Short mmCIF file of N, CA and C in Angstrom, two decimals:
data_model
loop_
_atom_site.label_atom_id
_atom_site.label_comp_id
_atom_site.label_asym_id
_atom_site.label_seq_id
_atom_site.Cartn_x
_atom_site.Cartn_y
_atom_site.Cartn_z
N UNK G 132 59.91 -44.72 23.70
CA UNK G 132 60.66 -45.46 24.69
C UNK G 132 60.98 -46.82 24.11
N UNK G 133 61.88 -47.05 24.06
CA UNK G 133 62.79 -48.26 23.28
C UNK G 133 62.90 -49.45 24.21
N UNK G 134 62.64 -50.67 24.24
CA UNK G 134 63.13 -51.69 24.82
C UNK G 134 64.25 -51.89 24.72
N UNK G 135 65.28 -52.74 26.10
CA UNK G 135 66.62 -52.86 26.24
C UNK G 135 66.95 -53.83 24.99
N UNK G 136 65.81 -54.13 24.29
CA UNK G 136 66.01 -55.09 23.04
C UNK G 136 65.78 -54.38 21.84
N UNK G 137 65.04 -53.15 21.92
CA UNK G 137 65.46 -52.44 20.69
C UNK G 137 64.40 -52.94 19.56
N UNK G 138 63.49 -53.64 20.02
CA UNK G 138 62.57 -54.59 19.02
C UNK G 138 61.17 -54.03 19.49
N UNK G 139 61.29 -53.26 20.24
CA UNK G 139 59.53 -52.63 20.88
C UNK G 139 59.28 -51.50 21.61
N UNK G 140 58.16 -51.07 21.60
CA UNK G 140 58.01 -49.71 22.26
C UNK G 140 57.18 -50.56 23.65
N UNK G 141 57.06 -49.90 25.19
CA UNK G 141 56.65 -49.99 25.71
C UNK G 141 55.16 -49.28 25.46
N UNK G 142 53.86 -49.67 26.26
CA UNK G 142 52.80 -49.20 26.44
C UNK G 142 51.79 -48.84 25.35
N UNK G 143 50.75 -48.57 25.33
CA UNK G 143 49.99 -48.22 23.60
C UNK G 143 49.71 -47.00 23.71
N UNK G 144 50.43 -45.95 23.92
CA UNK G 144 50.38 -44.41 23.31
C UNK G 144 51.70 -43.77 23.14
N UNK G 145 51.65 -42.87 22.76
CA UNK G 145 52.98 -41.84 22.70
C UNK G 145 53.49 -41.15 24.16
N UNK G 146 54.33 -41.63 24.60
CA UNK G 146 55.02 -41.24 26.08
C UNK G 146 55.27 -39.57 26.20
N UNK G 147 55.41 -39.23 24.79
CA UNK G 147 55.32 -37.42 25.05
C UNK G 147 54.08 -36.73 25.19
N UNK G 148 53.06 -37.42 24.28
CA UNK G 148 51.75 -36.39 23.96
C UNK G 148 50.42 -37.33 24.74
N UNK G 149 50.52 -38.74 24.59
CA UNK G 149 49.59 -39.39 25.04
C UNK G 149 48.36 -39.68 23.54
N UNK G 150 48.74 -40.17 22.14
CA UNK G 150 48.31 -39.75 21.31
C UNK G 150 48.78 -41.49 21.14
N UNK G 151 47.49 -42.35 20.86
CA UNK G 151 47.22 -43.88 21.15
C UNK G 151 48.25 -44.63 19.63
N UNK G 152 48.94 -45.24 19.75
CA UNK G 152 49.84 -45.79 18.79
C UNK G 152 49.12 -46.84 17.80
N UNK G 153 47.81 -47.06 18.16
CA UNK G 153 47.33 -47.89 17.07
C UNK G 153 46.59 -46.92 15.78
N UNK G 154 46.12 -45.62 16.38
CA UNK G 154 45.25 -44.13 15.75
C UNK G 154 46.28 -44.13 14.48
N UNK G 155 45.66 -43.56 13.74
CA UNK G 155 45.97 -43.26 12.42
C UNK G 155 47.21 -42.00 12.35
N UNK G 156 48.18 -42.44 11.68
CA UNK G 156 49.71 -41.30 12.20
C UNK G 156 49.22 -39.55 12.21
N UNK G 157 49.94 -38.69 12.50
CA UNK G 157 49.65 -37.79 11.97
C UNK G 157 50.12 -37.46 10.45
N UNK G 158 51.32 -37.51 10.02
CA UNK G 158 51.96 -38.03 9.01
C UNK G 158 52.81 -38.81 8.76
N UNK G 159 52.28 -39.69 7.57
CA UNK G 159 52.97 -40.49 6.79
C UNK G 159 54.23 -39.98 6.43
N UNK G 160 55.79 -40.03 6.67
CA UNK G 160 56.82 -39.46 6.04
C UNK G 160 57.08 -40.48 5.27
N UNK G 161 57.35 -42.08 5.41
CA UNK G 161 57.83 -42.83 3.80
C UNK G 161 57.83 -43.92 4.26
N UNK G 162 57.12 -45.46 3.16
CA UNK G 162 56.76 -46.67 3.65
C UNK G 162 58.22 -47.40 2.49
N UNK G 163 58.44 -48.48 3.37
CA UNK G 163 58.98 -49.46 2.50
C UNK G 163 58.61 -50.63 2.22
N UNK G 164 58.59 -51.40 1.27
CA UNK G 164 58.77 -52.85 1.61
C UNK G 164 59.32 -53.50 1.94
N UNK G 165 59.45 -54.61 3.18
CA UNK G 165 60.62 -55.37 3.16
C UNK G 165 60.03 -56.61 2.88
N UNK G 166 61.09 -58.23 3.16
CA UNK G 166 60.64 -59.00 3.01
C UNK G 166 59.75 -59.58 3.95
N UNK G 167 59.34 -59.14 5.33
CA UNK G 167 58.59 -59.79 5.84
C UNK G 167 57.25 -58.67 6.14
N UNK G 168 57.43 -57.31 5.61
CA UNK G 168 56.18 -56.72 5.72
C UNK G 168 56.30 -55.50 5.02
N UNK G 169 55.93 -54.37 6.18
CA UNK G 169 56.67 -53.20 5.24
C UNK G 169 56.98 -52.49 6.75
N UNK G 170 57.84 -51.60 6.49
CA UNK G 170 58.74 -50.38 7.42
C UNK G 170 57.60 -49.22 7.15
N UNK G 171 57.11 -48.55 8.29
CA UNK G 171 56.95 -47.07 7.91
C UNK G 171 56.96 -46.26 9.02
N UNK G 172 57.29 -45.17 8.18
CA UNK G 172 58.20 -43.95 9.07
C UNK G 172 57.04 -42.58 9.24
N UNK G 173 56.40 -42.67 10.27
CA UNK G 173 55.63 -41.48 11.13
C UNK G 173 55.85 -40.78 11.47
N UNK G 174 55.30 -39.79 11.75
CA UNK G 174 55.49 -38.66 13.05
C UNK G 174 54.02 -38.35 13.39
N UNK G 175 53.92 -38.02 14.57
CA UNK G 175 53.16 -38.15 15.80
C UNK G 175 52.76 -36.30 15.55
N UNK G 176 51.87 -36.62 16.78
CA UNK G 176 51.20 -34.84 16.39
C UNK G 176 52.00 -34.41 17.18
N UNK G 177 52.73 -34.61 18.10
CA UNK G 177 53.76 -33.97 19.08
C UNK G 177 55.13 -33.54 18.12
N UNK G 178 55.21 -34.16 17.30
CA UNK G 178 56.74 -34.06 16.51
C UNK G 178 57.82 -35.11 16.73
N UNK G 179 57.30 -36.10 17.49
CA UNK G 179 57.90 -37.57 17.45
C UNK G 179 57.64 -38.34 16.43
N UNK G 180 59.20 -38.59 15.48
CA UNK G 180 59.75 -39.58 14.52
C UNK G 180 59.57 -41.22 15.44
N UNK G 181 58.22 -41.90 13.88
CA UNK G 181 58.17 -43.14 14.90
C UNK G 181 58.83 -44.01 13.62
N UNK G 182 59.21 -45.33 14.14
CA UNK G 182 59.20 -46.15 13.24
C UNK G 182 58.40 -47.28 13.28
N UNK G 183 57.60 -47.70 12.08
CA UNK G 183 56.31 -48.41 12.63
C UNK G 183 56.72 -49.81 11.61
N UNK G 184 56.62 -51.22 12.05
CA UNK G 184 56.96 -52.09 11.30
C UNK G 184 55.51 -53.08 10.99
N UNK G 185 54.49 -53.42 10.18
CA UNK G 185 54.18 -53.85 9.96
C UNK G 185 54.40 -55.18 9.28
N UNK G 186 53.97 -56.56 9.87
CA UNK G 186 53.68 -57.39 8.95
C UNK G 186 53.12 -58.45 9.90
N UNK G 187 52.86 -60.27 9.61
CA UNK G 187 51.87 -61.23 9.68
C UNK G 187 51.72 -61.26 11.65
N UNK G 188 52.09 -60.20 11.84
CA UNK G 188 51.80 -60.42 13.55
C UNK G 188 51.30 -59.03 13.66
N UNK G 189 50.98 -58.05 13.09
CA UNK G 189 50.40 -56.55 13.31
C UNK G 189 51.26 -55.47 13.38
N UNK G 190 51.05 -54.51 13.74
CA UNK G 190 51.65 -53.24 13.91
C UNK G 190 52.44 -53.00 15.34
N UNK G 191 53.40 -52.44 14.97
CA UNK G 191 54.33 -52.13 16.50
C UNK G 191 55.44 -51.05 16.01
N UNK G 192 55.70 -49.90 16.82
CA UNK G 192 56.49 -49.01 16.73
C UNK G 192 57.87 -49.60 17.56
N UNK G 193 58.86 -49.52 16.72
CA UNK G 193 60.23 -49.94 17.09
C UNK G 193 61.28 -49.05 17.28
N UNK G 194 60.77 -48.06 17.08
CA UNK G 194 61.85 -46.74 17.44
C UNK G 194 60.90 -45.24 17.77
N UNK G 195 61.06 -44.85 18.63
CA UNK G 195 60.85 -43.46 18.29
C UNK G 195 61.44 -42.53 18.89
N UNK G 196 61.39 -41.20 18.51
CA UNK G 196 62.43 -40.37 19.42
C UNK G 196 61.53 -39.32 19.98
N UNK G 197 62.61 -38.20 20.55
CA UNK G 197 61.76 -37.64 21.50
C UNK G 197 60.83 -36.54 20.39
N UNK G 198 59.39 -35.40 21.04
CA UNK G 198 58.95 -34.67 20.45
C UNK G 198 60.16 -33.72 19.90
N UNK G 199 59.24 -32.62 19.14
CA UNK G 199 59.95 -31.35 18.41
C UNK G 199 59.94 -30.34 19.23
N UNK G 200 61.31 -29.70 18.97
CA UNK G 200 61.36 -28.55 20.04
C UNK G 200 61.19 -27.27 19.02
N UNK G 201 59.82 -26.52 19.92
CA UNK G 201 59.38 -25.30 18.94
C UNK G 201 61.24 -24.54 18.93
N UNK G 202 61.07 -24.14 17.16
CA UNK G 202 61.92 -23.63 17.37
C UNK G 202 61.91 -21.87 17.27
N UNK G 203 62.73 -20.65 17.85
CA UNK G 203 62.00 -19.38 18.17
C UNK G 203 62.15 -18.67 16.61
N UNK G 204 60.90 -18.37 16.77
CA UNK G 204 61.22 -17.14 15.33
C UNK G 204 61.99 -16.33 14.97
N UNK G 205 63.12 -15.99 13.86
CA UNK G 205 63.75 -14.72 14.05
C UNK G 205 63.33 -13.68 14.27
N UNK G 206 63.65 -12.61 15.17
CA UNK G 206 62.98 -11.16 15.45
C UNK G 206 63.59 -10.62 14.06
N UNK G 207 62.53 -9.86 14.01
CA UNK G 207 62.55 -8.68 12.54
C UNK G 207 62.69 -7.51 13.28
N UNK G 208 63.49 -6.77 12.67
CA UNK G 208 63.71 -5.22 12.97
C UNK G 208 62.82 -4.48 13.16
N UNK G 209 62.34 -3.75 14.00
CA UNK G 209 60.80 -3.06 13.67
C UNK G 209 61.58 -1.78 13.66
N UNK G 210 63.22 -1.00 13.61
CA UNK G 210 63.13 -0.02 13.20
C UNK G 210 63.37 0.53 11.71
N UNK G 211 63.01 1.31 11.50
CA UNK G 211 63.08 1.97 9.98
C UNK G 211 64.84 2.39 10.16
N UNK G 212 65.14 2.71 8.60
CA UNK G 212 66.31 2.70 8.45
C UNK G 212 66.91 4.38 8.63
N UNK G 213 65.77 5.11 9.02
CA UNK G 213 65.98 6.54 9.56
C UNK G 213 66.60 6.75 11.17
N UNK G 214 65.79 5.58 11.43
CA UNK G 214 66.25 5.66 12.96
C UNK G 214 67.50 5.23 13.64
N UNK G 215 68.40 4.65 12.59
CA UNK G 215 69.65 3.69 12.77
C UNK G 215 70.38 4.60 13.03
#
C-alpha cells in the first residue's frame, strides 16, 4: 500500500500475508547502490515485489505490489494414443 506521496508504505507488515516488514525478506531479488544508501528489491513469502530503500534513517518499503496469483498447471493428456 503506497502513500498518496509515493515515498512510504503504510503500517509494519505486508497488507496481503501479514508477514512483519522489518523480518528478514523471503528473497533477495537485487541490491543497488545509490548515493544516499542502497535500493533493494524483495519479495515477500506471499509473492509481493517490495521495494526496500535503505540508508542514514533505516529501512522502509516504498513500493510494493500486490501478491502472486497461483498460476493453474497445464492438464496432461491422460489418454494413450490408442484411444484417440
Amino acid at each position: 500500500m503506497t502513500s498518496p506521496t509515493g515515498t512510504t508504505t503504510a503500517g509494519t507488515v505486508c497488507p496481503h500475508c501479514g508477514w512483519p516488514d522489518g523480518a528478514e525478506p523471503f528473497q533477495v531479488v537485487s541490491r543497488h547502490a545509490t548515493a544516499a544508501g542502497r535500493t533493494v528489491w524483495t519479495r515477500c513469502g506471499c509473492g509481493s515485489l517490495q521495494v526496500r530503500v535503505v540508508d542514514d534513517r533505516g529501512m522502509r518499503i516504498v513500493s510494493r505490489s500486490g501478491p502472486t496469483v497461483p498460476q493453474p498447471s497445464p492438464e496432461v493428456s491422460q489418454s494413450s494414443p490408442a484411444s484417440r
